[in-house]
Amino acid sequence: ITQTFYDEPSMHHADRMWTPGFNPAFEKQYGYSPMKYYPALWYDIGPQTAAARNALFGFRARLFGENFIKRLNDWCAAHGLQFGGHLDQEEPLNPVPLNGDLLKVFQYQTLPTVDDIWWYGRSNPSYKIVTSAAFNYDHPIARAETYSAYRGLTEKIAYQVAMDQFAMGINFQIPDRTEHPARAALNDYVGRLSYLLQHGRHVADVAVLYPIASLQADYHLVGGVDFPRSENEQPPQIMETAYAREGGFAPGIDYQDVGESLYRAMRVDYTYLHPEVLVERCTVENHKLILNNRENREEYSVLILPSGETLSAAAAEKIKEFYNQGGMVIATGILPTRSAEFGKDKEVRQAIADVFGVSPDEPLKADVRRAQDRQNFYVFWYYIKTNQAGGKALFLPTTHPWLMDFALKQVLPLRDVDIQEPMGLIRKGNEYDGALTYIHKVKDGRDIYFFANSSPKAIDTKVVLRGRKNLRIWNPHTGEQQAVEFTPGEANGQEITTVRLVLPSVRSVFLIGE
């Protein structure tokens, strides 16, 4: 036995998640009692609501990560085991009532793991959160429980699932023992993907801030509500477990839409960045935001701040530092106006105003501009602010893929990987039928590009890679190698390499640096 696997511990069964030691532990950590802030878990208590919920929900998530996940991980490490498993219901927009902080919870888990169950496409939003946890906390292996209870599992779907998983950062499958005709071939295929994509450094131009402060501030409990009713009328049943399992309500939250627009429509890879990781592990160097991990050192040219009203003051200040030193920042939907800490709302509003030039407290300092998609007759308005260091900050009212692509081209004219295909369609849930995706890693000094076409459409296109590359095709379906056509060139003052990418439906390929 070399690894462990646990399945679906969760918080939405409230009796499992309460300890009488919460109040003393909280007071020891923060220096004050949480008692007077408990009403904020059910009600809006005024200007302190966001900070109170962040303190209470955030501390609960921390206890879960340290006293459950870390304790098990430490025991396994002491006994020569790698520890991992997956939580319950990773897909809902708001994980607070389910798993606490779905990204930070894997800080102490050697093997972050996600569940892929029921049908193809269901788990798409959650892959990136869990694999981003692995990237954030420098865990080289990210796993997926796969094919369990799949409805109508076929050879085609099995390959589609594997392609999407590994392109989004999964590099180890824990497969259900479902039988299908190509099991042996599928095992060889997944083995080759795992061999090449475990460890190494993930390359992505874009970081998307994980909006945990807004998620914690927006969630509230529903139990104990006394609904008005007529005489002799029975009170309605409050489905607290179901409400929590679906993440409650998340008004204005768009981080998953941002992710889907980037990855499946624009074909731009990214990493969700936890705000604590932004503050504690990231530095600003040469107009880039650097994730300073020992193995997975990532360099981001663009930081995206998804919609949300709440942000920690330290994260707001770090965003301002990045912008002031020439960084590129994009915000969507709603700009933060509240702090995750008590008494720091003004600090957050000022930092955000300094970056984006949009504030409820000051006159508008950003330029308002118009963007028009003439082909589809879309017209969008957005805000832009620049500084002398070369920094740009764009505030977009919507995550529409065309506007996102328009904005990204302004701040990232040359991408690490630029697939020269028309923008892809975003299909969700049961309507999802595959996509053209990729991941770029650097391992032992060699570039590893994995391109996967899980869609029903054959692909014959050009891909522009930043830098001068000498590449060879490695076929994960057969294990064979062959030469690849590539053309060196220059764009935006930088060297590039253009490659012809030919992929039939439900096929994939590696391009490996020589």
CSV table of N, CA and C in Angstrom, one decimal, residues 121-196:
chain,number,residue,atom,x,y,z
A,121,GLY,N,-18.8,15.9,-18.4
A,121,GLY,CA,-18.9,17.3,-18.3
A,121,GLY,C,-19.4,17.8,-17.0
A,122,ARG,N,-19.9,16.9,-16.1
A,122,ARG,CA,-20.4,17.4,-14.8
A,122,ARG,C,-19.3,18.0,-14.0
A,123,SER,N,-18.1,17.5,-14.0
A,123,SER,CA,-17.1,18.0,-13.1
A,123,SER,C,-16.2,19.0,-13.7
A,124,ASN,N,-16.5,19.5,-14.9
A,124,ASN,CA,-15.6,20.5,-15.5
A,124,ASN,C,-15.2,21.7,-14.6
A,125,PRO,N,-16.2,22.3,-13.9
A,125,PRO,CA,-15.8,23.5,-13.1
A,125,PRO,C,-14.8,23.2,-12.0
A,126,SER,N,-14.9,22.0,-11.5
A,126,SER,CA,-14.1,21.7,-10.3
A,126,SER,C,-12.7,21.2,-10.6
A,127,TYR,N,-12.4,20.7,-11.8
A,127,TYR,CA,-11.1,20.2,-12.1
A,127,TYR,C,-10.1,21.3,-11.7
A,128,LYS,N,-10.3,22.5,-12.2
A,128,LYS,CA,-9.3,23.6,-12.1
A,128,LYS,C,-9.1,24.0,-10.7
A,129,ILE,N,-10.2,24.0,-9.9
A,129,ILE,CA,-10.0,24.4,-8.5
A,129,ILE,C,-9.0,23.4,-7.8
A,130,VAL,N,-9.3,22.1,-7.9
A,130,VAL,CA,-8.4,21.2,-7.3
A,130,VAL,C,-7.0,21.1,-7.8
A,131,THR,N,-6.9,21.2,-9.1
A,131,THR,CA,-5.5,21.2,-9.7
A,131,THR,C,-4.8,22.5,-9.4
A,132,SER,N,-5.5,23.6,-9.3
A,132,SER,CA,-4.9,24.8,-8.9
A,132,SER,C,-4.4,24.8,-7.4
A,133,ALA,N,-5.1,24.0,-6.6
A,133,ALA,CA,-4.7,23.8,-5.2
A,133,ALA,C,-3.3,23.1,-5.3
A,134,ALA,N,-3.2,22.1,-6.1
A,134,ALA,CA,-1.9,21.4,-6.3
A,134,ALA,C,-0.8,22.4,-6.7
A,135,PHE,N,-1.1,23.2,-7.7
A,135,PHE,CA,-0.2,24.2,-8.2
A,135,PHE,C,0.2,25.2,-7.1
A,136,ASN,N,-0.8,25.7,-6.4
A,136,ASN,CA,-0.6,26.7,-5.3
A,136,ASN,C,0.3,26.2,-4.2
A,137,TYR,N,0.1,25.0,-3.8
A,137,TYR,CA,0.8,24.5,-2.6
A,137,TYR,C,1.9,23.5,-3.0
A,138,ASP,N,2.3,23.4,-4.3
A,138,ASP,CA,3.4,22.7,-4.7
A,138,ASP,C,3.3,21.2,-4.5
A,139,HIS,N,2.1,20.7,-4.8
A,139,HIS,CA,1.9,19.2,-4.8
A,139,HIS,C,2.0,18.7,-6.2
A,140,PRO,N,3.0,17.8,-6.5
A,140,PRO,CA,3.2,17.5,-7.9
A,140,PRO,C,2.2,16.5,-8.5
A,141,ILE,N,1.4,15.9,-7.7
A,141,ILE,CA,0.4,14.9,-8.2
A,141,ILE,C,-1.0,15.4,-7.8
A,142,ALA,N,-1.9,15.4,-8.8
A,142,ALA,CA,-3.3,15.7,-8.6
A,142,ALA,C,-4.1,14.6,-9.2
A,143,ARG,N,-5.1,14.0,-8.4
A,143,ARG,CA,-5.8,12.8,-8.8
A,143,ARG,C,-7.2,13.1,-9.1
A,144,ALA,N,-7.9,12.1,-9.7
A,144,ALA,CA,-9.3,12.2,-10.0
A,144,ALA,C,-9.9,10.8,-9.8
A,145,GLU,N,-10.9,10.7,-9.0
A,145,GLU,CA,-11.7,9.5,-9.0
A,145,GLU,C,-12.6,9.5,-10.3
A,146,THR,N,-12.5,8.5,-11.1
A,146,THR,CA,-13.1,8.6,-12.4
A,146,THR,C,-14.0,7.5,-12.8
A,147,TYR,N,-15.0,7.8,-13.6
A,147,TYR,CA,-15.9,6.9,-14.2
A,147,TYR,C,-16.9,6.2,-13.2
A,148,SER,N,-16.9,6.6,-12.0
A,148,SER,CA,-17.8,6.0,-11.0
A,148,SER,C,-19.3,6.4,-11.3
A,149,ALA,N,-20.1,5.4,-11.4
A,149,ALA,CA,-21.5,5.5,-11.6
A,149,ALA,C,-21.8,6.3,-12.9
A,150,TYR,N,-20.9,6.2,-13.9
A,150,TYR,CA,-21.1,6.9,-15.2
A,150,TYR,C,-22.3,6.3,-15.9
A,151,ARG,N,-23.1,7.1,-16.4
A,151,ARG,CA,-24.3,6.7,-17.2
A,151,ARG,C,-23.9,6.5,-18.6
A,152,GLY,N,-24.0,5.2,-19.1
A,152,GLY,CA,-23.7,5.0,-20.5
A,152,GLY,C,-22.3,5.2,-20.9
A,153,LEU,N,-21.4,4.7,-20.0
A,153,LEU,CA,-19.9,4.8,-20.3
A,153,LEU,C,-19.6,4.0,-21.5
A,154,THR,N,-18.9,4.7,-22.5
A,154,THR,CA,-18.4,4.1,-23.7
A,154,THR,C,-17.0,4.3,-23.8
A,155,GLU,N,-16.3,3.7,-24.8
A,155,GLU,CA,-14.9,3.9,-25.1
A,155,GLU,C,-14.6,5.3,-25.4
A,156,LYS,N,-15.5,5.9,-26.2
A,156,LYS,CA,-15.3,7.3,-26.6
A,156,LYS,C,-15.3,8.2,-25.4
A,157,ILE,N,-16.4,8.1,-24.5
A,157,ILE,CA,-16.5,8.9,-23.4
A,157,ILE,C,-15.3,8.7,-22.4
A,158,ALA,N,-14.9,7.5,-22.2
A,158,ALA,CA,-13.7,7.2,-21.4
A,158,ALA,C,-12.5,8.0,-21.8
A,159,TYR,N,-12.2,8.1,-23.1
A,159,TYR,CA,-11.1,8.8,-23.6
A,159,TYR,C,-11.4,10.3,-23.5
A,160,GLN,N,-12.6,10.8,-23.7
A,160,GLN,CA,-12.9,12.2,-23.6
A,160,GLN,C,-12.6,12.7,-22.2
A,161,VAL,N,-13.1,11.9,-21.2
A,161,VAL,CA,-12.9,12.3,-19.8
A,161,VAL,C,-11.4,12.4,-19.5
A,162,ALA,N,-10.7,11.4,-19.9
A,162,ALA,CA,-9.2,11.4,-19.6
A,162,ALA,C,-8.5,12.6,-20.2
A,163,MET,N,-8.9,12.9,-21.4
A,163,MET,CA,-8.2,14.0,-22.1
A,163,MET,C,-8.5,15.3,-21.4
A,164,ASP,N,-9.8,15.5,-21.0
A,164,ASP,CA,-10.1,16.8,-20.3
A,164,ASP,C,-9.4,16.9,-19.0
A,165,GLN,N,-9.4,15.8,-18.3
A,165,GLN,CA,-8.8,15.8,-16.9
A,165,GLN,C,-7.3,16.2,-17.0
A,166,PHE,N,-6.6,15.5,-17.9
A,166,PHE,CA,-5.1,15.7,-17.9
A,166,PHE,C,-4.8,17.1,-18.5
A,167,ALA,N,-5.6,17.6,-19.4
A,167,ALA,CA,-5.3,18.9,-19.9
A,167,ALA,C,-5.6,20.0,-18.9
A,168,MET,N,-6.4,19.7,-17.9
A,168,MET,CA,-6.7,20.7,-16.9
A,168,MET,C,-5.9,20.5,-15.6
A,169,GLY,N,-4.9,19.6,-15.7
A,169,GLY,CA,-4.0,19.5,-14.6
A,169,GLY,C,-4.0,18.2,-13.8
A,170,ILE,N,-5.0,17.3,-13.9
A,170,ILE,CA,-5.0,16.0,-13.3
A,170,ILE,C,-3.9,15.2,-13.9
A,171,ASN,N,-3.2,14.4,-13.1
A,171,ASN,CA,-2.1,13.6,-13.7
A,171,ASN,C,-2.1,12.2,-13.0
A,172,PHE,N,-3.2,11.8,-12.4
A,172,PHE,CA,-3.3,10.4,-11.8
A,172,PHE,C,-4.8,10.1,-11.7
A,173,GLN,N,-5.2,9.0,-12.3
A,173,GLN,CA,-6.6,8.5,-12.2
A,173,GLN,C,-6.7,7.4,-11.2
A,174,ILE,N,-7.8,7.5,-10.4
A,174,ILE,CA,-8.3,6.4,-9.6
A,174,ILE,C,-9.6,5.9,-10.3
A,175,PRO,N,-9.5,4.9,-11.2
A,175,PRO,CA,-10.6,4.6,-12.0
A,175,PRO,C,-11.6,3.6,-11.4
A,176,ASP,N,-12.8,3.8,-11.6
A,176,ASP,CA,-13.8,2.8,-11.2
A,176,ASP,C,-13.6,1.6,-12.1
A,177,ARG,N,-13.9,0.4,-11.6
A,177,ARG,CA,-13.6,-0.8,-12.3
A,177,ARG,C,-14.6,-1.2,-13.3
A,178,THR,N,-15.3,-0.1,-13.9
A,178,THR,CA,-16.3,-0.3,-14.9
A,178,THR,C,-15.6,-1.0,-16.1
A,179,GLU,N,-16.2,-2.0,-16.6
A,179,GLU,CA,-15.7,-2.7,-17.8
A,179,GLU,C,-16.1,-2.1,-19.1
A,180,HIS,N,-15.2,-2.0,-20.0
A,180,HIS,CA,-15.6,-1.6,-21.4
A,180,HIS,C,-14.5,-2.1,-22.3
A,181,PRO,N,-14.8,-2.1,-23.6
A,181,PRO,CA,-13.9,-2.9,-24.6
A,181,PRO,C,-12.5,-2.4,-24.6
A,182,ALA,N,-12.2,-1.2,-24.3
A,182,ALA,CA,-10.8,-0.7,-24.5
A,182,ALA,C,-10.1,-0.5,-23.2
A,183,ARG,N,-10.4,-1.3,-22.2
A,183,ARG,CA,-9.8,-1.1,-20.9
A,183,ARG,C,-8.3,-1.1,-20.9
A,184,ALA,N,-7.7,-2.1,-21.6
A,184,ALA,CA,-6.2,-2.3,-21.6
A,184,ALA,C,-5.6,-1.1,-22.3
A,185,ALA,N,-6.1,-0.7,-23.5
A,185,ALA,CA,-5.6,0.4,-24.3
A,185,ALA,C,-5.7,1.7,-23.5
A,186,LEU,N,-6.9,1.9,-22.8
A,186,LEU,CA,-7.1,3.1,-22.0
A,186,LEU,C,-6.1,3.1,-20.9
A,187,ASN,N,-5.8,2.0,-20.3
A,187,ASN,CA,-4.8,2.0,-19.2
A,187,ASN,C,-3.4,2.5,-19.7
A,188,ASP,N,-3.0,1.9,-20.9
A,188,ASP,CA,-1.7,2.4,-21.4
A,188,ASP,C,-1.7,3.9,-21.7
A,189,TYR,N,-2.9,4.3,-22.3
A,189,TYR,CA,-3.0,5.8,-22.6
A,189,TYR,C,-2.8,6.6,-21.4
A,190,VAL,N,-3.6,6.3,-20.4
A,190,VAL,CA,-3.6,7.1,-19.1
A,190,VAL,C,-2.2,7.0,-18.5
A,191,GLY,N,-1.6,5.8,-18.6
A,191,GLY,CA,-0.2,5.7,-18.0
A,191,GLY,C,0.8,6.6,-18.7
A,192,ARG,N,0.7,6.7,-20.0
A,192,ARG,CA,1.6,7.6,-20.7
A,192,ARG,C,1.3,9.1,-20.3
A,193,LEU,N,0.1,9.5,-20.2
A,193,LEU,CA,-0.3,10.8,-19.7
A,193,LEU,C,0.3,11.1,-18.3
A,194,SER,N,0.1,10.1,-17.4
A,194,SER,CA,0.6,10.3,-16.1
A,194,SER,C,2.1,10.4,-16.0
A,195,TYR,N,2.8,9.6,-16.8
A,195,TYR,CA,4.2,9.6,-16.8
A,195,TYR,C,4.8,11.0,-17.2
A,196,LEU,N,4.2,11.6,-18.2
A,196,LEU,CA,4.7,12.8,-18.7
A,196,LEU,C,4.3,14.0,-18.0
